[in-house]
């Protein structure tokens, strides 16, 4: 299925119970199912982060505009998107669009000796950006994210750390969201303002546009120098090496667009707000008792819901499908008599009769089956829409025939060439350099510079 | 110990690693220990809430000023404390001081049938209030809290629910924070704007001022009517009964002020950011190996920290005390040789030799011992500073001799009498009515009205 945003997308997420509009433009509400989904994501990432020794902190929302002005590059990247607040006695504050300034001002006060390093911090919070065009989860004026900020004694440690975080994000998108990834480093024109290098995990959605899912930035000691974050090492002033990295509620948008079908939402079992839907085919004492026992056996094991708002089983099934229940268990007289259950997976229409004693084993197997199905579907979408482009002429003909997807090209990664490209080939952009190894024998397809990198061009959100 | 705010209080929380100033006035940073503490609190409350079937949601920060104007009473309670934001194309937004408006506008869109009731929602978020005088955790321009909002089909259900939530808050303050509580309902002059009844859990701090720790509001169906939240029941338009309830990072301030001593922070074991401090008396291979084994046995069981920033054990002990480590384990040559550990509790100076094989049992017993010690200390403070006041003359003489504490009085709970009292006896206020049973034979001590309620007067934060 090819989803047409906005109508279909918005009914999907509203009827699926993961989204509701709020009062202010570009804001969203996370109803219980939406929050639960976000919470599963948070739990996975928190567990992974804590294995690296990352600690959770909270920094506030307000940044005095005077502090924000300190890092010019940084400011230029964000200033059109400010929300300005009138503070106490007319002071001017901005709502954090990202928290680098808050973290570095704090670091500069706190850091005194290398013995405090590394400082590995993460916070979950909301950020604010004054976007002109908004789409739920994909582009909002307020959205939720996690942002990590770390300081390291030695450059080598910072670079090692970045690899570890990048692996977590890849694992997260590939195995938790079950979405096939495109990974690499950002081009000169696309990397984060002030960063030496930005690494990105992206995906290709069914509408053949790219979505950025997580980014990892390496700052060397540039930010430390700007914010006077330093420590004394053998009577020499040293500046720590730093990183930042983030992922956001955009993931929810990616999940919906990647996996849903015309009947509603579809999620991997592991993170589904409702893993198991229980639906009674009829209402009678036998069925009620049989269902009660089943419900009891699920408590503390699965996120499940008894769908019984309607007296018609077919309507309850439809509602379960809308909300993306990964498994539906249907109970009628036959099931009670034969000590079995009718089970169907959200990803297909097959009804399977499962012996009651085999149920937990069946659920375990289904979890894997669902994950593989979604991963393969996403991988297929990516593979079918990836094009190796050997020459400028080839690219031009694809562009002119309005072809969409991922174009693998040879590109010099110089800012000048990238700027010319972006103006000429709207709405395409460089998504990432997939291989940082320089090709000395292959020239750039766009400016004929004698070296190049294998890079990906696509449309993006 | 009697703490003198601000100097002592602020060094305590800064050196204890639970607080740092941020850039904007009245904001705070939660460093790892501060966040950990907040997270323990969150975990306890979330577990308790989910047992009542309460679901977590997230609503955004912006409230269009036009929506806020809808509920006049509500607005009057909050308008002096607004932070105003200039939104897209000059629209005016306020940063939520509380989220009633956001919740009720959402409810009015969502609620269609009684089958959806009860709706039991809670969110953890930050709120914004433009306070003139700020003190870390006790009064801030941005602070963290949880706010619950529920809708019920029948009045009886709403009132039952309020009792359950109130029990959770009492349990939380008494047994998790180990602070003795003062509980009751708010007077006419002190209850939440728009509420029929506000129930409060307060405590008396060592400086003999009261601090409000959690409140529970009952709205009957007033808010539902104002915001047009209704459903169709047998062709009749019905308005659900609603509640709201909250607790905040103020709790952290209460913990610090209630339990700390001159050496630093003290926490109950259960919520302490660092439950166990491990300190080496010397450095040698034997001690290192012995310590490694101990550390391994703690992983996944306790929040512990190896204090070794200094080469001097005494400095490491001081740092552990500042951060409020509930238990200190000190390891030297003797301990290694005898397969034992020197343990001391943060709440006293005794050093106890514990056999290695008895350690876990000892820790378990210590947890209870610490909790009882802190509870008793807090209870004693409350009891020693509670005064039964039988007459107006008695109150006047206590007031004139500048006595501080809790004064139990007879009060009519009429707004007129309360307003006169507040003007006359600055800075005292009615904290709560401790017994809602009316005394028909005892007249109000302040206006001589022929009925009264047993009520508490105190100074408060």
XYZ file of N, CA and C in Angstrom, chain A residues 241-362:
366
model
N 36.854 16.627 24.379
C 36.241 16.318 23.080
C 34.779 15.965 23.323
N 33.911 16.421 22.460
C 32.492 16.245 22.788
C 31.655 15.711 21.633
N 30.515 15.166 22.011
C 29.570 14.590 21.043
C 28.147 14.994 21.438
N 27.244 14.957 20.488
C 25.820 14.977 20.831
C 25.074 14.076 19.865
N 23.894 13.615 20.266
C 23.194 12.590 19.488
C 21.737 12.567 19.925
N 20.862 12.340 18.944
C 19.441 12.422 19.269
C 18.540 11.603 18.368
N 17.363 11.326 18.895
C 16.293 10.685 18.117
C 14.976 11.163 18.717
N 13.912 11.129 17.941
C 12.695 11.833 18.350
C 11.410 11.077 18.040
N 10.272 11.727 18.352
C 8.945 11.174 18.042
C 8.699 11.023 16.533
N 9.606 11.534 15.697
C 9.562 11.232 14.267
C 9.472 9.743 14.017
N 10.133 8.969 14.878
C 10.128 7.505 14.746
C 8.711 6.966 14.654
N 7.797 7.600 15.389
C 6.401 7.135 15.367
C 5.827 7.331 13.966
N 6.130 8.480 13.371
C 5.699 8.722 11.994
C 6.275 7.684 11.044
N 7.546 7.372 11.228
C 8.201 6.389 10.357
C 7.569 5.010 10.490
N 7.259 4.633 11.738
C 6.611 3.345 11.994
C 5.277 3.250 11.256
N 4.483 4.301 11.397
C 3.150 4.310 10.795
C 3.261 4.225 9.277
N 4.111 5.073 8.705
C 4.228 5.112 7.249
C 4.855 3.837 6.686
N 5.740 3.204 7.444
C 6.417 1.996 6.934
C 5.531 0.766 6.971
N 4.760 0.617 8.050
C 4.143 -0.683 8.288
C 2.620 -0.735 8.113
N 1.926 0.392 8.204
C 0.452 0.349 8.244
C -0.152 -0.197 6.951
N -1.401 -0.627 7.033
C -2.148 -0.959 5.820
C -3.513 -0.287 5.875
N -4.380 -0.615 4.916
C -5.666 0.094 4.844
C -6.579 -0.156 6.036
N -6.298 -1.205 6.792
C -7.138 -1.486 7.967
C -6.684 -0.762 9.228
N -5.494 -0.171 9.174
C -5.032 0.555 10.356
C -3.542 0.405 10.595
N -3.178 0.594 11.842
C -1.770 0.586 12.237
C -1.227 -0.842 12.330
N 0.067 -0.970 12.109
C 0.761 -2.248 12.336
C 2.067 -1.935 13.047
N 2.351 -2.682 14.115
C 3.599 -2.466 14.856
C 4.324 -3.790 15.057
N 5.639 -3.729 15.230
C 6.343 -4.921 15.709
C 5.771 -5.302 17.081
N 5.685 -6.598 17.340
C 5.100 -7.083 18.598
C 5.755 -6.437 19.824
N 7.091 -6.350 19.805
C 7.836 -5.906 20.984
C 7.423 -4.515 21.475
N 7.107 -3.613 20.551
C 6.794 -2.239 20.957
C 5.329 -1.875 20.756
N 4.519 -2.814 20.325
C 3.111 -2.513 20.057
C 2.392 -2.081 21.355
N 1.637 -0.975 21.320
C 0.899 -0.556 22.520
C -0.045 -1.650 22.991
N -0.674 -2.329 22.038
C -1.501 -3.481 22.380
C -0.933 -4.684 21.649
N -0.339 -5.587 22.397
C 0.292 -6.744 21.770
C -0.749 -7.788 21.416
N -1.745 -7.932 22.286
C -2.748 -8.976 22.075
C -4.155 -8.420 22.278
N -4.995 -8.612 21.268
C -6.411 -8.257 21.382
C -7.192 -9.518 21.711
N -8.098 -9.404 22.674
C -8.948 -10.544 23.015
C -10.383 -10.170 22.651
N -10.999 -11.016 21.841
C -12.347 -10.705 21.349
C -13.253 -11.927 21.535
N -14.395 -11.676 22.167
C -15.367 -12.764 22.357
C -16.281 -12.840 21.138
N -16.464 -14.064 20.654
C -17.320 -14.225 19.486
C -18.788 -14.093 19.866
N -19.094 -14.540 21.058
C -20.449 -14.422 21.604
C -20.314 -14.080 23.081
N -21.438 -13.829 23.728
C -21.380 -13.618 25.172
C -22.184 -14.703 25.863
N -21.486 -15.525 26.616
C -22.171 -16.460 27.509
C -21.230 -16.807 28.654
N -21.740 -17.447 29.653
C -20.974 -17.683 30.873
C -19.696 -18.471 30.613
N -19.817 -19.516 29.749
C -18.654 -20.363 29.437
C -17.549 -19.532 28.798
N -17.941 -18.727 27.818
C -16.946 -17.893 27.117
C -16.343 -16.873 28.073
N -17.207 -16.294 28.895
C -16.704 -15.319 29.881
C -15.653 -15.940 30.804
N -15.935 -17.101 31.329
C -14.998 -17.757 32.257
C -13.693 -18.124 31.569
N -13.830 -18.665 30.362
C -12.654 -19.057 29.575
C -11.769 -17.830 29.315
N -12.443 -16.700 28.994
C -11.721 -15.453 28.715
C -11.036 -14.921 29.976
N -11.754 -14.981 31.091
C -11.173 -14.500 32.359
C -9.854 -15.208 32.683
N -9.857 -16.532 32.490
C -8.642 -17.308 32.780
C -7.502 -16.883 31.866
N -7.846 -16.662 30.590
C -6.843 -16.229 29.616
C -6.251 -14.883 30.030
N -7.146 -13.936 30.352
C -6.726 -12.600 30.774
C -5.770 -12.709 31.958
N -6.127 -13.531 32.927
C -5.277 -13.683 34.122
C -3.882 -14.179 33.762
N -3.829 -15.076 32.781
C -2.522 -15.642 32.419
C -1.651 -14.616 31.681
N -2.263 -13.535 31.190
C -1.520 -12.510 30.438
C -0.992 -11.379 31.330
N -1.597 -11.241 32.523
C -1.238 -10.093 33.381
C 0.253 -10.100 33.722
N 0.891 -8.966 33.496
C 2.319 -8.848 33.789
C 3.213 -9.426 32.704
N 2.592 -10.123 31.717
C 3.388 -10.734 30.636
C 3.271 -9.938 29.335
N 2.057 -9.555 28.990
C 1.826 -8.866 27.723
C 0.985 -7.612 27.936
N 1.057 -6.693 26.973
C 0.108 -5.576 26.927
C -1.086 -6.065 26.091
N -2.205 -6.266 26.756
C -3.360 -6.830 26.056
C -4.599 -5.976 26.300
N -5.605 -6.170 25.484
C -6.855 -5.421 25.654
C -8.032 -6.300 25.274
N -9.022 -6.273 26.119
C -10.271 -6.973 25.836
C -11.141 -6.001 25.037
N -11.368 -6.334 23.765
C -12.204 -5.468 22.921
C -13.651 -5.900 23.075
N -14.435 -5.052 23.742
C -15.854 -5.419 23.880
C -16.760 -4.197 23.894
N -16.280 -3.107 23.280
C -17.137 -1.912 23.223
C -18.385 -2.156 22.387
N -18.240 -2.965 21.340
C -19.398 -3.295 20.522
C -19.911 -4.679 20.884
N -21.185 -4.919 20.605
C -21.724 -6.264 20.808
C -21.392 -7.161 19.606
N -20.938 -6.569 18.511
C -20.591 -7.357 17.325
C -19.088 -7.642 17.304
N -18.739 -8.914 17.230
C -17.318 -9.292 17.203
C -16.611 -8.644 16.011
N -17.300 -8.549 14.883
C -16.641 -8.019 13.681
C -16.196 -6.569 13.864
N -17.003 -5.795 14.588
C -16.615 -4.397 14.846
C -15.437 -4.344 15.810
N -15.454 -5.212 16.820
C -14.326 -5.264 17.764
C -13.032 -5.660 17.050
N -13.152 -6.562 16.085
C -11.972 -6.962 15.295
C -11.447 -5.774 14.512
N -12.356 -5.046 13.900
C -11.946 -3.850 13.137
C -11.218 -2.839 14.031
N -11.756 -2.635 15.227
C -11.118 -1.682 16.150
C -9.727 -2.154 16.573
N -9.606 -3.446 16.806
C -8.292 -3.995 17.173
C -7.294 -3.785 16.034
N -7.763 -3.967 14.810
C -6.884 -3.763 13.649
C -6.476 -2.298 13.505
N -7.425 -1.409 13.728
C -7.111 0.023 13.656
C -6.008 0.395 14.635
N -6.099 -0.172 15.842
C -5.119 0.166 16.884
C -3.813 -0.619 16.753
N -3.762 -1.513 15.774
C -2.517 -2.223 15.510
C -2.190 -3.324 16.499
N -3.216 -3.949 17.093
C -2.949 -5.100 17.978
C -2.204 -6.158 17.163
N -1.074 -6.597 17.637
C -0.217 -7.478 16.838
C -0.852 -8.857 16.631
N -1.606 -9.287 17.635
C -2.259 -10.603 17.596
C -3.711 -10.457 18.030
N -4.622 -11.171 17.357
C -6.015 -11.199 17.816
C -6.368 -12.626 18.246
N -6.928 -12.736 19.422
C -7.390 -14.044 19.903
C -8.906 -13.994 19.966
N -9.553 -14.882 19.230
C -11.010 -14.864 19.189
C -11.556 -16.108 19.888
N -12.527 -15.866 20.761
C -13.043 -16.943 21.601
C -14.542 -17.129 21.387
N -14.898 -18.314 20.924
C -16.308 -18.667 20.746
C -16.576 -20.004 21.430
N -17.752 -20.558 21.175
C -18.109 -21.830 21.815
C -17.156 -22.967 21.441
N -16.798 -23.035 20.139
C -15.888 -24.087 19.687
C -14.567 -24.050 20.434
N -14.032 -22.825 20.564
C -12.737 -22.672 21.226
C -12.811 -23.181 22.673
N -13.905 -22.810 23.353
C -14.049 -23.241 24.741
C -14.132 -24.771 24.820
N -14.964 -25.348 23.972
C -15.156 -26.808 24.001
C -13.873 -27.577 23.730
N -13.114 -27.089 22.733
C -11.912 -27.831 22.325
C -10.647 -27.373 23.037
N -10.810 -26.499 24.053
C -9.626 -26.001 24.788
C -8.601 -25.421 23.819
N -9.076 -24.593 22.904
C -8.156 -23.988 21.939
C -8.515 -22.522 21.714
N -7.776 -21.878 20.844
C -8.010 -20.464 20.567
C -7.858 -20.205 19.070
N -8.680 -19.300 18.525
C -8.491 -18.865 17.143
C -7.619 -17.617 17.168
N -6.488 -17.712 16.539
C -5.545 -16.591 16.596
C -5.253 -16.092 15.189
N -5.202 -14.792 15.009
C -4.691 -14.289 13.735
C -3.718 -13.148 13.982
N -2.723 -13.081 13.105
C -1.712 -12.033 13.213
C -2.202 -10.807 12.451
N -1.810 -9.641 12.927
C -2.202 -8.387 12.261
C -1.621 -8.292 10.855
N -0.490 -8.979 10.600
C 0.202 -8.819 9.314
C -0.408 -9.640 8.190
N -1.323 -10.552 8.505
C -1.999 -11.274 7.420
C -3.420 -11.647 7.834
N -4.129 -12.367 6.980
C -5.542 -12.638 7.262
C -5.771 -14.058 7.775
N -4.711 -14.856 7.856
C -4.881 -16.263 8.233
C -5.414 -16.430 9.654
N -6.369 -17.346 9.787
C -6.832 -17.700 11.124
C -6.193 -19.040 11.493
N -5.585 -19.091 12.662
C -4.876 -20.312 13.068
C -5.505 -20.823 14.364
N -5.781 -22.118 14.403
C -6.290 -22.723 15.639
C -5.090 -23.180 16.477
N -5.018 -22.656 17.695
C -3.886 -22.974 18.569
C -4.406 -23.668 19.825
N -3.790 -24.788 20.166
C -4.130 -25.475 21.420
C -3.797 -24.546 22.584
N -4.660 -24.511 23.572
C -4.446 -23.615 24.709
C -3.063 -23.823 25.334
N -2.650 -25.063 25.392
C -1.363 -25.374 26.025
C -0.174 -24.887 25.188
N -0.421 -24.608 23.905
C 0.677 -24.169 23.024
C 0.728 -22.657 22.857
N -0.194 -21.958 23.547
C -0.375 -20.537 23.233
C 0.878 -19.703 23.431
N 1.537 -19.848 24.580
C 2.696 -18.992 24.852
C 3.834 -19.232 23.859
N 3.998 -20.486 23.485
C 5.004 -20.830 22.477
C 4.620 -20.170 21.146
N 3.355 -20.238 20.818
C 2.877 -19.638 19.565
C 3.122 -18.127 19.553
